[in-house]
Amino acid sequence: SSSSSSSSSSSSSSSSSSVRNTAVATWLQMGGKRIDTSLTYLDQPAIAQGIKQSGISRSEIFITSKVHDPFAFSDVLLSAHL
């Protein structure tokens, strides 16, 4: 039972990734030049594959990636609450 659930979750994951690849490739082929991402979205591999699939040069694409660092301002936040 656990092997069937893990195989169905990995096939659903790869299906989701395939949809993302196609969406990115289609967006770029339609003239889109900007892609917004974040480490928390977990979509970097799909974006990379979509860019490759599109045939558009990476130098023509602007990618915005947000950095999530929960400790970046911890000292500031702590001092504000003291």
PDB file of N, CA and C in Angstrom, residues 14-58:
ATOM      1  N   SER A  14       5.410  14.521 -11.010  1.00  0.00           N
ATOM      2  CA  SER A  14       6.023  14.684 -12.320  1.00  0.00           C
ATOM      3  C   SER A  14       5.019  15.261 -13.310  1.00  0.00           C
ATOM      4  N   SER A  15       3.741  14.924 -13.158  1.00  0.00           N
ATOM      5  CA  SER A  15       2.702  15.484 -14.005  1.00  0.00           C
ATOM      6  C   SER A  15       2.584  16.986 -13.764  1.00  0.00           C
ATOM      7  N   SER A  16       2.621  17.392 -12.506  1.00  0.00           N
ATOM      8  CA  SER A  16       2.569  18.801 -12.149  1.00  0.00           C
ATOM      9  C   SER A  16       3.769  19.546 -12.714  1.00  0.00           C
ATOM     10  N   SER A  17       4.943  18.917 -12.627  1.00  0.00           N
ATOM     11  CA  SER A  17       6.166  19.516 -13.151  1.00  0.00           C
ATOM     12  C   SER A  17       6.081  19.660 -14.667  1.00  0.00           C
ATOM     13  N   SER A  18       5.528  18.666 -15.331  1.00  0.00           N
ATOM     14  CA  SER A  18       5.372  18.709 -16.783  1.00  0.00           C
ATOM     15  C   SER A  18       4.452  19.856 -17.205  1.00  0.00           C
ATOM     16  N   VAL A  19       3.378  20.051 -16.449  1.00  0.00           N
ATOM     17  CA  VAL A  19       2.454  21.158 -16.726  1.00  0.00           C
ATOM     18  C   VAL A  19       3.187  22.490 -16.565  1.00  0.00           C
ATOM     19  N   ARG A  20       4.003  22.607 -15.505  1.00  0.00           N
ATOM     20  CA  ARG A  20       4.770  23.839 -15.285  1.00  0.00           C
ATOM     21  C   ARG A  20       5.769  24.058 -16.416  1.00  0.00           C
ATOM     22  N   ASN A  21       6.484  23.000 -16.831  1.00  0.00           N
ATOM     23  CA  ASN A  21       7.431  23.122 -17.942  1.00  0.00           C
ATOM     24  C   ASN A  21       6.732  23.703 -19.163  1.00  0.00           C
ATOM     25  N   THR A  22       5.596  23.101 -19.503  1.00  0.00           N
ATOM     26  CA  THR A  22       4.841  23.520 -20.683  1.00  0.00           C
ATOM     27  C   THR A  22       4.333  24.947 -20.535  1.00  0.00           C
ATOM     28  N   ALA A  23       3.869  25.306 -19.342  1.00  0.00           N
ATOM     29  CA  ALA A  23       3.374  26.664 -19.109  1.00  0.00           C
ATOM     30  C   ALA A  23       4.490  27.694 -19.294  1.00  0.00           C
ATOM     31  N   VAL A  24       5.671  27.392 -18.747  1.00  0.00           N
ATOM     32  CA  VAL A  24       6.807  28.314 -18.890  1.00  0.00           C
ATOM     33  C   VAL A  24       7.219  28.413 -20.358  1.00  0.00           C
ATOM     34  N   ALA A  25       7.341  27.268 -21.027  1.00  0.00           N
ATOM     35  CA  ALA A  25       7.742  27.263 -22.436  1.00  0.00           C
ATOM     36  C   ALA A  25       6.741  28.044 -23.289  1.00  0.00           C
ATOM     37  N   THR A  26       5.457  27.818 -23.062  1.00  0.00           N
ATOM     38  CA  THR A  26       4.415  28.513 -23.830  1.00  0.00           C
ATOM     39  C   THR A  26       4.460  30.013 -23.577  1.00  0.00           C
ATOM     40  N   TRP A  27       4.608  30.389 -22.306  1.00  0.00           N
ATOM     41  CA  TRP A  27       4.695  31.810 -21.943  1.00  0.00           C
ATOM     42  C   TRP A  27       5.842  32.489 -22.697  1.00  0.00           C
ATOM     43  N   LEU A  28       6.993  31.857 -22.706  1.00  0.00           N
ATOM     44  CA  LEU A  28       8.153  32.443 -23.376  1.00  0.00           C
ATOM     45  C   LEU A  28       7.970  32.484 -24.890  1.00  0.00           C
ATOM     46  N   GLN A  29       7.403  31.432 -25.463  1.00  0.00           N
ATOM     47  CA  GLN A  29       7.178  31.389 -26.913  1.00  0.00           C
ATOM     48  C   GLN A  29       6.142  32.420 -27.349  1.00  0.00           C
ATOM     49  N   MET A  30       5.256  32.816 -26.432  1.00  0.00           N
ATOM     50  CA  MET A  30       4.253  33.843 -26.724  1.00  0.00           C
ATOM     51  C   MET A  30       4.821  35.254 -26.562  1.00  0.00           C
ATOM     52  N   GLY A  31       6.077  35.351 -26.140  1.00  0.00           N
ATOM     53  CA  GLY A  31       6.698  36.664 -26.007  1.00  0.00           C
ATOM     54  C   GLY A  31       6.947  37.106 -24.579  1.00  0.00           C
ATOM     55  N   GLY A  32       6.548  36.303 -23.610  1.00  0.00           N
ATOM     56  CA  GLY A  32       6.810  36.644 -22.217  1.00  0.00           C
ATOM     57  C   GLY A  32       8.307  36.671 -21.975  1.00  0.00           C
ATOM     58  N   LYS A  33       8.758  37.596 -21.177  1.00  0.00           N
ATOM     59  CA  LYS A  33      10.187  37.728 -20.909  1.00  0.00           C
ATOM     60  C   LYS A  33      10.509  37.700 -19.428  1.00  0.00           C
ATOM     61  N   ARG A  34       9.510  37.774 -18.577  1.00  0.00           N
ATOM     62  CA  ARG A  34       9.742  37.830 -17.126  1.00  0.00           C
ATOM     63  C   ARG A  34       9.139  36.615 -16.435  1.00  0.00           C
ATOM     64  N   ILE A  35       9.924  36.043 -15.517  1.00  0.00           N
ATOM     65  CA  ILE A  35       9.474  34.905 -14.715  1.00  0.00           C
ATOM     66  C   ILE A  35       9.724  35.238 -13.253  1.00  0.00           C
ATOM     67  N   ASP A  36       8.712  35.051 -12.433  1.00  0.00           N
ATOM     68  CA  ASP A  36       8.811  35.302 -10.999  1.00  0.00           C
ATOM     69  C   ASP A  36       8.840  33.964 -10.274  1.00  0.00           C
ATOM     70  N   THR A  37       9.801  33.787  -9.380  1.00  0.00           N
ATOM     71  CA  THR A  37       9.910  32.534  -8.649  1.00  0.00           C
ATOM     72  C   THR A  37      10.399  32.795  -7.231  1.00  0.00           C
ATOM     73  N   SER A  38      10.454  31.746  -6.447  1.00  0.00           N
ATOM     74  CA  SER A  38      10.963  31.794  -5.086  1.00  0.00           C
ATOM     75  C   SER A  38      11.360  30.382  -4.696  1.00  0.00           C
ATOM     76  N   LEU A  39      12.322  30.261  -3.809  1.00  0.00           N
ATOM     77  CA  LEU A  39      12.688  28.933  -3.330  1.00  0.00           C
ATOM     78  C   LEU A  39      11.490  28.232  -2.710  1.00  0.00           C
ATOM     79  N   THR A  40      10.586  29.000  -2.114  1.00  0.00           N
ATOM     80  CA  THR A  40       9.422  28.393  -1.468  1.00  0.00           C
ATOM     81  C   THR A  40       8.410  27.848  -2.476  1.00  0.00           C
ATOM     82  N   TYR A  41       8.478  28.264  -3.744  1.00  0.00           N
ATOM     83  CA  TYR A  41       7.568  27.755  -4.761  1.00  0.00           C
ATOM     84  C   TYR A  41       7.975  26.358  -5.238  1.00  0.00           C
ATOM     85  N   LEU A  42       9.247  26.001  -5.042  1.00  0.00           N
ATOM     86  CA  LEU A  42       9.773  24.705  -5.471  1.00  0.00           C
ATOM     87  C   LEU A  42       9.577  24.459  -6.969  1.00  0.00           C
ATOM     88  N   ASP A  43       9.703  25.516  -7.773  1.00  0.00           N
ATOM     89  CA  ASP A  43       9.463  25.373  -9.208  1.00  0.00           C
ATOM     90  C   ASP A  43      10.703  25.615 -10.077  1.00  0.00           C
ATOM     91  N   GLN A  44      11.865  25.748  -9.469  1.00  0.00           N
ATOM     92  CA  GLN A  44      13.074  26.038 -10.245  1.00  0.00           C
ATOM     93  C   GLN A  44      13.382  24.977 -11.308  1.00  0.00           C
ATOM     94  N   PRO A  45      13.287  23.673 -10.993  1.00  0.00           N
ATOM     95  CA  PRO A  45      13.555  22.675 -12.041  1.00  0.00           C
ATOM     96  C   PRO A  45      12.573  22.791 -13.224  1.00  0.00           C
ATOM     97  N   ALA A  46      11.312  23.042 -12.935  1.00  0.00           N
ATOM     98  CA  ALA A  46      10.318  23.181 -14.005  1.00  0.00           C
ATOM     99  C   ALA A  46      10.592  24.433 -14.836  1.00  0.00           C
ATOM    100  N   ILE A  47      11.016  25.505 -14.193  1.00  0.00           N
ATOM    101  CA  ILE A  47      11.352  26.727 -14.929  1.00  0.00           C
ATOM    102  C   ILE A  47      12.546  26.470 -15.843  1.00  0.00           C
ATOM    103  N   ALA A  48      13.567  25.806 -15.319  1.00  0.00           N
ATOM    104  CA  ALA A  48      14.752  25.491 -16.133  1.00  0.00           C
ATOM    105  C   ALA A  48      14.369  24.639 -17.350  1.00  0.00           C
ATOM    106  N   GLN A  49      13.545  23.622 -17.126  1.00  0.00           N
ATOM    107  CA  GLN A  49      13.120  22.762 -18.239  1.00  0.00           C
ATOM    108  C   GLN A  49      12.252  23.531 -19.231  1.00  0.00           C
ATOM    109  N   GLY A  50      11.385  24.393 -18.722  1.00  0.00           N
ATOM    110  CA  GLY A  50      10.532  25.204 -19.595  1.00  0.00           C
ATOM    111  C   GLY A  50      11.347  26.145 -20.467  1.00  0.00           C
ATOM    112  N   ILE A  51      12.394  26.729 -19.885  1.00  0.00           N
ATOM    113  CA  ILE A  51      13.273  27.612 -20.662  1.00  0.00           C
ATOM    114  C   ILE A  51      13.959  26.810 -21.768  1.00  0.00           C
ATOM    115  N   LYS A  52      14.484  25.634 -21.423  1.00  0.00           N
ATOM    116  CA  LYS A  52      15.123  24.778 -22.434  1.00  0.00           C
ATOM    117  C   LYS A  52      14.133  24.387 -23.520  1.00  0.00           C
ATOM    118  N   GLN A  53      12.918  24.005 -23.103  1.00  0.00           N
ATOM    119  CA  GLN A  53      11.870  23.592 -24.039  1.00  0.00           C
ATOM    120  C   GLN A  53      11.478  24.716 -24.988  1.00  0.00           C
ATOM    121  N   SER A  54      11.506  25.945 -24.506  1.00  0.00           N
ATOM    122  CA  SER A  54      11.024  27.084 -25.293  1.00  0.00           C
ATOM    123  C   SER A  54      11.933  27.420 -26.468  1.00  0.00           C
ATOM    124  N   GLY A  55      13.219  27.117 -26.330  1.00  0.00           N
ATOM    125  CA  GLY A  55      14.162  27.500 -27.381  1.00  0.00           C
ATOM    126  C   GLY A  55      14.580  28.968 -27.300  1.00  0.00           C
ATOM    127  N   ILE A  56      14.083  29.691 -26.305  1.00  0.00           N
ATOM    128  CA  ILE A  56      14.426  31.102 -26.116  1.00  0.00           C
ATOM    129  C   ILE A  56      15.744  31.173 -25.347  1.00  0.00           C
ATOM    130  N   SER A  57      16.619  32.056 -25.772  1.00  0.00           N
ATOM    131  CA  SER A  57      17.911  32.223 -25.106  1.00  0.00           C
ATOM    132  C   SER A  57      17.713  32.765 -23.692  1.00  0.00           C
ATOM    133  N   ARG A  58      18.431  32.195 -22.737  1.00  0.00           N
ATOM    134  CA  ARG A  58      18.339  32.635 -21.334  1.00  0.00           C
ATOM    135  C   ARG A  58      18.645  34.123 -21.210  1.00  0.00           C
TER     136      ARG A  58
END
